[in-house]
């Protein structure tokens, strides 16, 4: 069957930057499964997938606004160098997990100065266009429950 509204679609996917570096893929996280026509995937991709069948591939490019958002200068902060005393081999470009009042965030070390370290909490792909390449693995009609809930029920159970 072809993908239409309320189809449950399983996709192999790759998320790449414009240089072709793979940032995320179904090789690590398993395939994407979504209910078509309910805004679960990026709109540009959903439009392209309409009418596609098993084995067909779609490649879509997204600007930063549709992907990880603009680069935000205010997400760069200066932290006193001594806060990193326990980090071995602190280098620019290194990724760290930083703890704050609202949880743990991945940050990047932007710049190391004599007394401060500039850390950047932007997503590494913020401000960048990305490419998404998908291949349709399976298509089935959504069940009544899935359509009513607006999402896929994996193994027939509602996870919400
Ligand atoms: Zn549900």
mmCIF file of C-alpha atoms and ligand atoms in Angstrom:
data_model
loop_
_atom_site.group_PDB
_atom_site.id
_atom_site.type_symbol
_atom_site.label_atom_id
_atom_site.label_comp_id
_atom_site.label_asym_id
_atom_site.label_seq_id
_atom_site.Cartn_x
_atom_site.Cartn_y
_atom_site.Cartn_z
ATOM 1 C CA UNK A 1 0.000 0.000 0.000
ATOM 2 C CA UNK A 2 0.966 3.602 -0.467
ATOM 3 C CA UNK A 3 1.369 6.068 2.351
ATOM 4 C CA UNK A 4 -1.782 8.059 2.993
ATOM 5 C CA UNK A 5 -3.343 9.841 5.945
ATOM 6 C CA UNK A 6 -3.558 7.474 8.962
ATOM 7 C CA UNK A 7 -0.994 5.012 7.598
ATOM 8 C CA UNK A 8 1.501 3.654 10.110
ATOM 9 C CA UNK A 9 4.875 4.047 8.450
ATOM 10 C CA UNK A 10 8.202 2.518 9.397
ATOM 11 C CA UNK A 11 11.292 4.270 8.074
ATOM 12 C CA UNK A 12 15.006 3.735 7.897
ATOM 13 C CA UNK A 13 16.524 7.163 8.340
ATOM 14 C CA UNK A 14 19.720 9.139 8.276
ATOM 15 C CA UNK A 15 20.115 12.658 9.556
ATOM 16 C CA UNK A 16 23.084 14.407 7.972
ATOM 17 C CA UNK A 17 24.661 17.804 7.875
ATOM 18 C CA UNK A 18 25.173 19.324 4.435
ATOM 19 C CA UNK A 19 28.671 17.866 4.253
ATOM 20 C CA UNK A 20 27.181 14.381 4.507
ATOM 21 C CA UNK A 21 28.303 13.581 8.069
ATOM 22 C CA UNK A 22 25.740 11.314 9.694
ATOM 23 C CA UNK A 23 24.449 12.625 13.040
ATOM 24 C CA UNK A 24 21.700 10.150 13.716
ATOM 25 C CA UNK A 25 20.466 7.058 11.977
ATOM 26 C CA UNK A 26 18.250 4.027 12.360
ATOM 27 C CA UNK A 27 21.434 1.919 12.515
ATOM 28 C CA UNK A 28 21.771 3.081 16.117
ATOM 29 C CA UNK A 29 18.284 3.953 17.286
ATOM 30 C CA UNK A 30 16.164 1.569 15.207
ATOM 31 C CA UNK A 31 13.613 2.645 12.599
ATOM 32 C CA UNK A 32 11.221 5.547 12.994
ATOM 33 C CA UNK A 33 7.584 4.522 13.224
ATOM 34 C CA UNK A 34 4.933 7.202 12.928
ATOM 35 C CA UNK A 35 1.286 7.768 12.113
ATOM 36 C CA UNK A 36 1.052 9.711 8.862
ATOM 37 C CA UNK A 37 -0.858 12.981 8.825
ATOM 38 C CA UNK A 38 -0.686 13.770 12.542
ATOM 39 C CA UNK A 39 2.328 16.066 12.622
ATOM 40 C CA UNK A 40 4.662 13.487 14.140
ATOM 41 C CA UNK A 41 7.445 14.094 11.628
ATOM 42 C CA UNK A 42 8.730 17.342 10.143
ATOM 43 C CA UNK A 43 6.059 18.746 7.785
ATOM 44 C CA UNK A 44 8.361 18.898 4.742
ATOM 45 C CA UNK A 45 9.198 15.226 5.132
ATOM 46 C CA UNK A 46 5.600 14.191 5.708
ATOM 47 C CA UNK A 47 4.532 15.920 2.474
ATOM 48 C CA UNK A 48 7.228 14.118 0.486
ATOM 49 C CA UNK A 49 6.281 10.734 1.921
ATOM 50 C CA UNK A 50 2.635 10.958 0.887
ATOM 51 C CA UNK A 51 1.944 8.365 -1.824
ATOM 52 C CA UNK A 52 5.268 6.515 -1.390
ATOM 53 C CA UNK A 53 5.452 2.722 -1.058
ATOM 54 C CA UNK A 54 7.798 0.165 0.516
ATOM 55 C CA UNK A 55 11.378 0.453 -0.714
ATOM 56 C CA UNK A 56 11.044 4.034 -1.919
ATOM 57 C CA UNK A 57 13.485 6.659 -0.698
ATOM 58 C CA UNK A 58 12.979 10.315 0.048
ATOM 59 C CA UNK A 59 15.620 12.953 0.635
ATOM 60 C CA UNK A 60 14.670 16.323 2.104
ATOM 61 C CA UNK A 61 16.728 19.335 3.119
ATOM 62 C CA UNK A 62 15.636 21.425 6.081
ATOM 63 C CA UNK A 63 16.699 24.907 7.035
ATOM 64 C CA UNK A 64 17.745 25.554 10.644
ATOM 65 C CA UNK A 65 14.263 26.823 11.572
ATOM 66 C CA UNK A 66 12.698 23.447 10.809
ATOM 67 C CA UNK A 67 15.607 21.465 12.200
ATOM 68 C CA UNK A 68 17.414 22.472 15.409
ATOM 69 C CA UNK A 69 16.576 26.162 15.447
ATOM 70 C CA UNK A 70 18.809 29.194 15.097
ATOM 71 C CA UNK A 71 22.161 29.485 16.795
ATOM 72 C CA UNK A 72 21.638 31.421 20.040
ATOM 73 C CA UNK A 73 24.510 33.555 21.171
ATOM 74 C CA UNK A 74 23.097 33.736 24.734
ATOM 75 C CA UNK A 75 23.527 29.980 25.166
ATOM 76 C CA UNK A 76 27.249 30.602 25.325
ATOM 77 C CA UNK A 77 28.409 31.171 28.881
ATOM 78 C CA UNK A 78 31.688 31.856 30.599
ATOM 79 C CA UNK A 79 32.521 29.581 33.485
ATOM 80 C CA UNK A 80 35.485 30.017 35.820
ATOM 81 C CA UNK A 81 38.310 27.756 34.774
ATOM 82 C CA UNK A 82 38.543 26.132 38.212
ATOM 83 C CA UNK A 83 35.086 24.587 37.696
ATOM 84 C CA UNK A 84 36.789 22.245 35.226
ATOM 85 C CA UNK A 85 39.606 21.216 37.551
ATOM 86 C CA UNK A 86 38.437 17.604 37.432
ATOM 87 C CA UNK A 87 38.118 17.380 33.663
ATOM 88 C CA UNK A 88 41.107 15.655 32.156
ATOM 89 C CA UNK A 89 42.612 17.014 28.935
ATOM 90 C CA UNK A 90 40.180 19.923 28.615
ATOM 91 C CA UNK A 91 40.283 20.942 24.950
ATOM 92 C CA UNK A 92 38.324 23.256 22.674
ATOM 93 C CA UNK A 93 35.620 21.357 20.791
ATOM 94 C CA UNK A 94 35.248 18.793 23.580
ATOM 95 C CA UNK A 95 31.726 17.753 24.575
ATOM 96 C CA UNK A 96 30.735 17.625 28.225
ATOM 97 C CA UNK A 97 27.648 16.855 30.238
ATOM 98 C CA UNK A 98 26.808 19.907 32.337
ATOM 99 C CA UNK A 99 24.458 19.785 35.272
ATOM 100 C CA UNK A 100 22.140 22.701 35.948
ATOM 101 C CA UNK A 101 18.966 23.270 37.948
ATOM 102 C CA UNK A 102 16.832 21.799 35.146
ATOM 103 C CA UNK A 103 18.821 18.672 34.397
ATOM 104 C CA UNK A 104 21.854 17.504 32.498
ATOM 105 C CA UNK A 105 22.709 19.151 29.173
ATOM 106 C CA UNK A 106 25.302 18.390 26.554
ATOM 107 C CA UNK A 107 27.572 21.361 26.102
ATOM 108 C CA UNK A 108 30.616 22.049 24.001
ATOM 109 C CA UNK A 109 33.820 23.710 25.110
ATOM 110 C CA UNK A 110 34.106 26.654 22.704
ATOM 111 C CA UNK A 111 37.111 28.441 24.012
ATOM 112 C CA UNK A 112 39.615 28.066 26.812
ATOM 113 C CA UNK A 113 41.115 31.261 28.194
ATOM 114 C CA UNK A 114 43.456 31.779 31.128
ATOM 115 C CA UNK A 115 40.755 32.121 33.764
ATOM 116 C CA UNK A 116 37.490 31.236 32.039
ATOM 117 C CA UNK A 117 36.120 28.534 29.814
ATOM 118 C CA UNK A 118 33.424 29.429 27.278
ATOM 119 C CA UNK A 119 30.839 26.683 27.059
ATOM 120 C CA UNK A 120 28.126 26.483 24.432
ATOM 121 C CA UNK A 121 24.780 24.812 25.092
ATOM 122 C CA UNK A 122 23.509 25.159 21.519
ATOM 123 C CA UNK A 123 22.715 21.911 19.751
ATOM 124 C CA UNK A 124 25.720 21.129 17.539
ATOM 125 C CA UNK A 125 23.461 21.486 14.490
ATOM 126 C CA UNK A 126 21.815 24.751 15.645
ATOM 127 C CA UNK A 127 21.899 27.339 12.873
ATOM 128 C CA UNK A 128 22.639 24.699 10.256
ATOM 129 C CA UNK A 129 20.609 23.167 7.482
ATOM 130 C CA UNK A 130 20.316 19.383 7.632
ATOM 131 C CA UNK A 131 19.424 16.625 5.209
ATOM 132 C CA UNK A 132 17.152 13.756 6.089
ATOM 133 C CA UNK A 133 17.203 10.631 3.973
ATOM 134 C CA UNK A 134 14.580 7.960 4.602
ATOM 135 C CA UNK A 135 13.568 4.639 3.092
ATOM 136 C CA UNK A 136 10.099 3.199 3.575
ATOM 137 C CA UNK A 137 10.335 -0.176 5.332
ATOM 138 C CA UNK A 138 6.657 -0.898 5.903
ATOM 139 C CA UNK A 139 3.229 0.691 5.615
ATOM 140 C CA UNK A 140 0.044 -0.481 7.260
ATOM 141 C CA UNK A 141 -3.295 1.147 7.992
ATOM 142 C CA UNK A 142 -3.531 2.701 11.453
ATOM 143 C CA UNK A 143 -5.950 1.060 13.860
ATOM 144 C CA UNK A 144 -9.021 2.891 15.107
ATOM 145 C CA UNK A 145 -7.334 3.524 18.458
ATOM 146 C CA UNK A 146 -4.163 4.824 16.851
ATOM 147 C CA UNK A 147 -6.090 7.227 14.640
ATOM 148 C CA UNK A 148 -8.199 8.429 17.586
ATOM 149 C CA UNK A 149 -5.054 8.971 19.702
ATOM 150 C CA UNK A 150 -3.002 10.474 16.875
ATOM 151 C CA UNK A 151 0.030 8.222 17.438
ATOM 152 C CA UNK A 152 1.328 4.712 16.876
ATOM 153 C CA UNK A 153 0.686 1.950 19.404
ATOM 154 C CA UNK A 154 3.778 -0.243 19.395
ATOM 155 C CA UNK A 155 2.822 -3.897 19.911
ATOM 156 C CA UNK A 156 -0.803 -2.793 20.188
ATOM 157 C CA UNK A 157 -0.357 -0.859 23.428
ATOM 158 C CA UNK A 158 -0.714 2.842 24.116
ATOM 159 C CA UNK A 159 2.420 4.262 25.670
ATOM 160 C CA UNK A 160 0.796 7.568 26.613
HETATM 161 ZN ZN1 LIG B 1 -2.452 5.947 22.439
#
